[in-house]
Amino acid sequence: MISLTDSQKIGMGLTGFGVFFLFFGMVLFFDKALLAIGNILFVCGLSFVIGLERTFRFFFQRHKVKATSFFLGGVLVVLIGWPIVGVVLEIYGFFLLFRGFFPVAVGFIRRVPLLGSLLSLPWISGVSITSSNESQIHPIPFEFSFYD
């Protein structure tokens, strides 16, 4: 089991509440207040989990400037009061920021007993979330890649 510090435990709670508020805000027809609270809790929770310096290094890398501007711009637009436009910007920025994590997450999900068998179904296994280098080694006819 992974041991977490107290600040990381607080960060996990804040991030979890942030995701809950974001989801609940979208379910309630893009409620501005819930989305704003969810955004603030998610970013603060991420800072607590990985640390403030590593959070800044993650968001402000040179090759992630576009992704960071879309994500944080979406947070700002939600806080200003245009929730639908802000959420669209955030989702696009989120996928650009965390695109390197998706193959790792799919690999982990494939090891989970029930979910792994679902991902092995023919119409689902045809869609692959891999990097372009892996697709040259194992060609798949229908490839979905988050890499440019």
PDB file of N, CA and C in Angstrom, residues 94-143:
ATOM      1  N   PHE A  94      -7.818  19.817 -20.550  1.00  0.00           N
ATOM      2  CA  PHE A  94      -7.566  18.637 -19.722  1.00  0.00           C
ATOM      3  C   PHE A  94      -7.028  17.497 -20.571  1.00  0.00           C
ATOM      4  N   PHE A  95      -7.645  17.254 -21.735  1.00  0.00           N
ATOM      5  CA  PHE A  95      -7.166  16.187 -22.602  1.00  0.00           C
ATOM      6  C   PHE A  95      -5.779  16.485 -23.142  1.00  0.00           C
ATOM      7  N   LEU A  96      -5.493  17.744 -23.435  1.00  0.00           N
ATOM      8  CA  LEU A  96      -4.147  18.084 -23.898  1.00  0.00           C
ATOM      9  C   LEU A  96      -3.115  17.940 -22.780  1.00  0.00           C
ATOM     10  N   LEU A  97      -3.488  18.329 -21.559  1.00  0.00           N
ATOM     11  CA  LEU A  97      -2.547  18.248 -20.438  1.00  0.00           C
ATOM     12  C   LEU A  97      -2.235  16.816 -20.042  1.00  0.00           C
ATOM     13  N   PHE A  98      -3.262  15.988 -19.949  1.00  0.00           N
ATOM     14  CA  PHE A  98      -3.105  14.659 -19.377  1.00  0.00           C
ATOM     15  C   PHE A  98      -3.082  13.557 -20.432  1.00  0.00           C
ATOM     16  N   ARG A  99      -2.786  13.902 -21.694  1.00  0.00           N
ATOM     17  CA  ARG A  99      -2.813  12.903 -22.744  1.00  0.00           C
ATOM     18  C   ARG A  99      -1.729  11.844 -22.562  1.00  0.00           C
ATOM     19  N   GLY A 100      -0.655  12.160 -21.913  1.00  0.00           N
ATOM     20  CA  GLY A 100       0.373  11.163 -21.646  1.00  0.00           C
ATOM     21  C   GLY A 100      -0.032  10.167 -20.578  1.00  0.00           C
ATOM     22  N   PHE A 101      -1.015  10.501 -19.773  1.00  0.00           N
ATOM     23  CA  PHE A 101      -1.464   9.632 -18.702  1.00  0.00           C
ATOM     24  C   PHE A 101      -2.511   8.626 -19.173  1.00  0.00           C
ATOM     25  N   PHE A 102      -3.214   8.910 -20.255  1.00  0.00           N
ATOM     26  CA  PHE A 102      -4.303   8.045 -20.696  1.00  0.00           C
ATOM     27  C   PHE A 102      -3.849   6.633 -21.057  1.00  0.00           C
ATOM     28  N   PRO A 103      -2.741   6.436 -21.788  1.00  0.00           N
ATOM     29  CA  PRO A 103      -2.309   5.052 -22.044  1.00  0.00           C
ATOM     30  C   PRO A 103      -1.978   4.285 -20.762  1.00  0.00           C
ATOM     31  N   VAL A 104      -1.424   4.965 -19.766  1.00  0.00           N
ATOM     32  CA  VAL A 104      -1.122   4.323 -18.490  1.00  0.00           C
ATOM     33  C   VAL A 104      -2.421   3.917 -17.798  1.00  0.00           C
ATOM     34  N   ALA A 105      -3.425   4.805 -17.821  1.00  0.00           N
ATOM     35  CA  ALA A 105      -4.699   4.502 -17.187  1.00  0.00           C
ATOM     36  C   ALA A 105      -5.407   3.345 -17.885  1.00  0.00           C
ATOM     37  N   VAL A 106      -5.368   3.325 -19.218  1.00  0.00           N
ATOM     38  CA  VAL A 106      -6.000   2.226 -19.957  1.00  0.00           C
ATOM     39  C   VAL A 106      -5.274   0.915 -19.677  1.00  0.00           C
ATOM     40  N   GLY A 107      -3.955   0.949 -19.595  1.00  0.00           N
ATOM     41  CA  GLY A 107      -3.192  -0.249 -19.250  1.00  0.00           C
ATOM     42  C   GLY A 107      -3.547  -0.762 -17.871  1.00  0.00           C
ATOM     43  N   PHE A 108      -3.768   0.146 -16.922  1.00  0.00           N
ATOM     44  CA  PHE A 108      -4.178  -0.255 -15.583  1.00  0.00           C
ATOM     45  C   PHE A 108      -5.586  -0.844 -15.607  1.00  0.00           C
ATOM     46  N   ILE A 109      -6.485  -0.224 -16.344  1.00  0.00           N
ATOM     47  CA  ILE A 109      -7.862  -0.706 -16.410  1.00  0.00           C
ATOM     48  C   ILE A 109      -7.921  -2.083 -17.068  1.00  0.00           C
ATOM     49  N   ARG A 110      -7.030  -2.356 -18.025  1.00  0.00           N
ATOM     50  CA  ARG A 110      -7.011  -3.670 -18.677  1.00  0.00           C
ATOM     51  C   ARG A 110      -6.615  -4.777 -17.720  1.00  0.00           C
ATOM     52  N   ARG A 111      -5.959  -4.442 -16.619  1.00  0.00           N
ATOM     53  CA  ARG A 111      -5.576  -5.447 -15.628  1.00  0.00           C
ATOM     54  C   ARG A 111      -6.672  -5.699 -14.607  1.00  0.00           C
ATOM     55  N   VAL A 112      -7.677  -4.836 -14.539  1.00  0.00           N
ATOM     56  CA  VAL A 112      -8.792  -5.042 -13.619  1.00  0.00           C
ATOM     57  C   VAL A 112      -9.682  -6.140 -14.205  1.00  0.00           C
ATOM     58  N   PRO A 113     -10.067  -7.145 -13.411  1.00  0.00           N
ATOM     59  CA  PRO A 113     -10.736  -8.326 -13.970  1.00  0.00           C
ATOM     60  C   PRO A 113     -11.966  -8.045 -14.843  1.00  0.00           C
ATOM     61  N   LEU A 114     -12.961  -7.377 -14.369  1.00  0.00           N
ATOM     62  CA  LEU A 114     -14.178  -7.176 -15.153  1.00  0.00           C
ATOM     63  C   LEU A 114     -13.976  -6.146 -16.257  1.00  0.00           C
ATOM     64  N   LEU A 115     -13.316  -5.041 -15.936  1.00  0.00           N
ATOM     65  CA  LEU A 115     -13.095  -3.992 -16.931  1.00  0.00           C
ATOM     66  C   LEU A 115     -12.137  -4.433 -18.027  1.00  0.00           C
ATOM     67  N   GLY A 116     -11.156  -5.261 -17.697  1.00  0.00           N
ATOM     68  CA  GLY A 116     -10.228  -5.764 -18.697  1.00  0.00           C
ATOM     69  C   GLY A 116     -10.920  -6.630 -19.735  1.00  0.00           C
ATOM     70  N   SER A 117     -11.876  -7.437 -19.289  1.00  0.00           N
ATOM     71  CA  SER A 117     -12.612  -8.258 -20.255  1.00  0.00           C
ATOM     72  C   SER A 117     -13.529  -7.401 -21.121  1.00  0.00           C
ATOM     73  N   LEU A 118     -14.046  -6.308 -20.569  1.00  0.00           N
ATOM     74  CA  LEU A 118     -14.852  -5.391 -21.382  1.00  0.00           C
ATOM     75  C   LEU A 118     -14.012  -4.700 -22.446  1.00  0.00           C
ATOM     76  N   LEU A 119     -12.793  -4.318 -22.092  1.00  0.00           N
ATOM     77  CA  LEU A 119     -11.909  -3.670 -23.067  1.00  0.00           C
ATOM     78  C   LEU A 119     -11.401  -4.641 -24.130  1.00  0.00           C
ATOM     79  N   SER A 120     -11.538  -5.943 -23.887  1.00  0.00           N
ATOM     80  CA  SER A 120     -11.117  -6.940 -24.864  1.00  0.00           C
ATOM     81  C   SER A 120     -12.200  -7.251 -25.893  1.00  0.00           C
ATOM     82  N   LEU A 121     -13.384  -6.711 -25.740  1.00  0.00           N
ATOM     83  CA  LEU A 121     -14.451  -6.954 -26.708  1.00  0.00           C
ATOM     84  C   LEU A 121     -14.041  -6.408 -28.072  1.00  0.00           C
ATOM     85  N   PRO A 122     -14.479  -7.063 -29.165  1.00  0.00           N
ATOM     86  CA  PRO A 122     -13.979  -6.690 -30.499  1.00  0.00           C
ATOM     87  C   PRO A 122     -14.218  -5.234 -30.888  1.00  0.00           C
ATOM     88  N   TRP A 123     -15.395  -4.688 -30.609  1.00  0.00           N
ATOM     89  CA  TRP A 123     -15.669  -3.330 -31.044  1.00  0.00           C
ATOM     90  C   TRP A 123     -15.007  -2.285 -30.154  1.00  0.00           C
ATOM     91  N   ILE A 124     -14.557  -2.681 -28.986  1.00  0.00           N
ATOM     92  CA  ILE A 124     -13.846  -1.745 -28.107  1.00  0.00           C
ATOM     93  C   ILE A 124     -12.336  -1.873 -28.307  1.00  0.00           C
ATOM     94  N   SER A 125     -11.844  -3.094 -28.488  1.00  0.00           N
ATOM     95  CA  SER A 125     -10.398  -3.280 -28.639  1.00  0.00           C
ATOM     96  C   SER A 125      -9.886  -2.715 -29.959  1.00  0.00           C
ATOM     97  N   GLY A 126     -10.773  -2.461 -30.927  1.00  0.00           N
ATOM     98  CA  GLY A 126     -10.363  -1.840 -32.188  1.00  0.00           C
ATOM     99  C   GLY A 126      -9.926  -0.406 -32.015  1.00  0.00           C
ATOM    100  N   VAL A 127     -10.411   0.254 -30.968  1.00  0.00           N
ATOM    101  CA  VAL A 127     -10.011   1.622 -30.658  1.00  0.00           C
ATOM    102  C   VAL A 127      -8.905   1.534 -29.625  1.00  0.00           C
ATOM    103  N   SER A 128      -7.753   2.051 -29.960  1.00  0.00           N
ATOM    104  CA  SER A 128      -6.592   1.932 -29.097  1.00  0.00           C
ATOM    105  C   SER A 128      -6.096   3.309 -28.706  1.00  0.00           C
ATOM    106  N   ILE A 129      -5.751   3.464 -27.449  1.00  0.00           N
ATOM    107  CA  ILE A 129      -5.152   4.711 -26.981  1.00  0.00           C
ATOM    108  C   ILE A 129      -3.677   4.416 -26.764  1.00  0.00           C
ATOM    109  N   THR A 130      -2.884   4.622 -27.791  1.00  0.00           N
ATOM    110  CA  THR A 130      -1.456   4.349 -27.713  1.00  0.00           C
ATOM    111  C   THR A 130      -0.688   5.508 -28.305  1.00  0.00           C
ATOM    112  N   SER A 131       0.604   5.488 -28.075  1.00  0.00           N
ATOM    113  CA  SER A 131       1.445   6.495 -28.713  1.00  0.00           C
ATOM    114  C   SER A 131       1.711   6.075 -30.147  1.00  0.00           C
ATOM    115  N   SER A 132       2.191   6.975 -30.950  1.00  0.00           N
ATOM    116  CA  SER A 132       2.445   6.669 -32.360  1.00  0.00           C
ATOM    117  C   SER A 132       3.577   5.653 -32.520  1.00  0.00           C
ATOM    118  N   ASN A 133       4.539   5.595 -31.595  1.00  0.00           N
ATOM    119  CA  ASN A 133       5.620   4.619 -31.673  1.00  0.00           C
ATOM    120  C   ASN A 133       5.104   3.204 -31.460  1.00  0.00           C
ATOM    121  N   GLU A 134       4.184   3.029 -30.501  1.00  0.00           N
ATOM    122  CA  GLU A 134       3.633   1.717 -30.231  1.00  0.00           C
ATOM    123  C   GLU A 134       2.772   1.240 -31.382  1.00  0.00           C
ATOM    124  N   SER A 135       2.110   2.154 -32.076  1.00  0.00           N
ATOM    125  CA  SER A 135       1.244   1.740 -33.169  1.00  0.00           C
ATOM    126  C   SER A 135       2.052   1.206 -34.341  1.00  0.00           C
ATOM    127  N   GLN A 136       3.324   1.593 -34.474  1.00  0.00           N
ATOM    128  CA  GLN A 136       4.153   1.058 -35.542  1.00  0.00           C
ATOM    129  C   GLN A 136       4.575  -0.374 -35.225  1.00  0.00           C
ATOM    130  N   ILE A 137       4.705  -0.680 -33.957  1.00  0.00           N
ATOM    131  CA  ILE A 137       5.090  -2.020 -33.568  1.00  0.00           C
ATOM    132  C   ILE A 137       3.892  -2.972 -33.673  1.00  0.00           C
ATOM    133  N   HIS A 138       2.736  -2.544 -33.194  1.00  0.00           N
ATOM    134  CA  HIS A 138       1.518  -3.338 -33.217  1.00  0.00           C
ATOM    135  C   HIS A 138       0.455  -2.576 -34.001  1.00  0.00           C
ATOM    136  N   PRO A 139       0.407  -2.740 -35.322  1.00  0.00           N
ATOM    137  CA  PRO A 139      -0.557  -1.961 -36.101  1.00  0.00           C
ATOM    138  C   PRO A 139      -1.994  -2.372 -35.778  1.00  0.00           C
ATOM    139  N   ILE A 140      -2.831  -1.384 -35.577  1.00  0.00           N
ATOM    140  CA  ILE A 140      -4.253  -1.584 -35.309  1.00  0.00           C
ATOM    141  C   ILE A 140      -5.005  -0.792 -36.361  1.00  0.00           C
ATOM    142  N   PRO A 141      -6.024  -1.409 -37.001  1.00  0.00           N
ATOM    143  CA  PRO A 141      -6.681  -0.716 -38.103  1.00  0.00           C
ATOM    144  C   PRO A 141      -7.346   0.596 -37.714  1.00  0.00           C
ATOM    145  N   PHE A 142      -7.948   0.672 -36.572  1.00  0.00           N
ATOM    146  CA  PHE A 142      -8.615   1.898 -36.138  1.00  0.00           C
ATOM    147  C   PHE A 142      -7.898   2.386 -34.897  1.00  0.00           C
ATOM    148  N   GLU A 143      -7.058   3.376 -35.066  1.00  0.00           N
ATOM    149  CA  GLU A 143      -6.289   3.862 -33.929  1.00  0.00           C
ATOM    150  C   GLU A 143      -6.772   5.240 -33.529  1.00  0.00           C
TER     151      GLU A 143
END
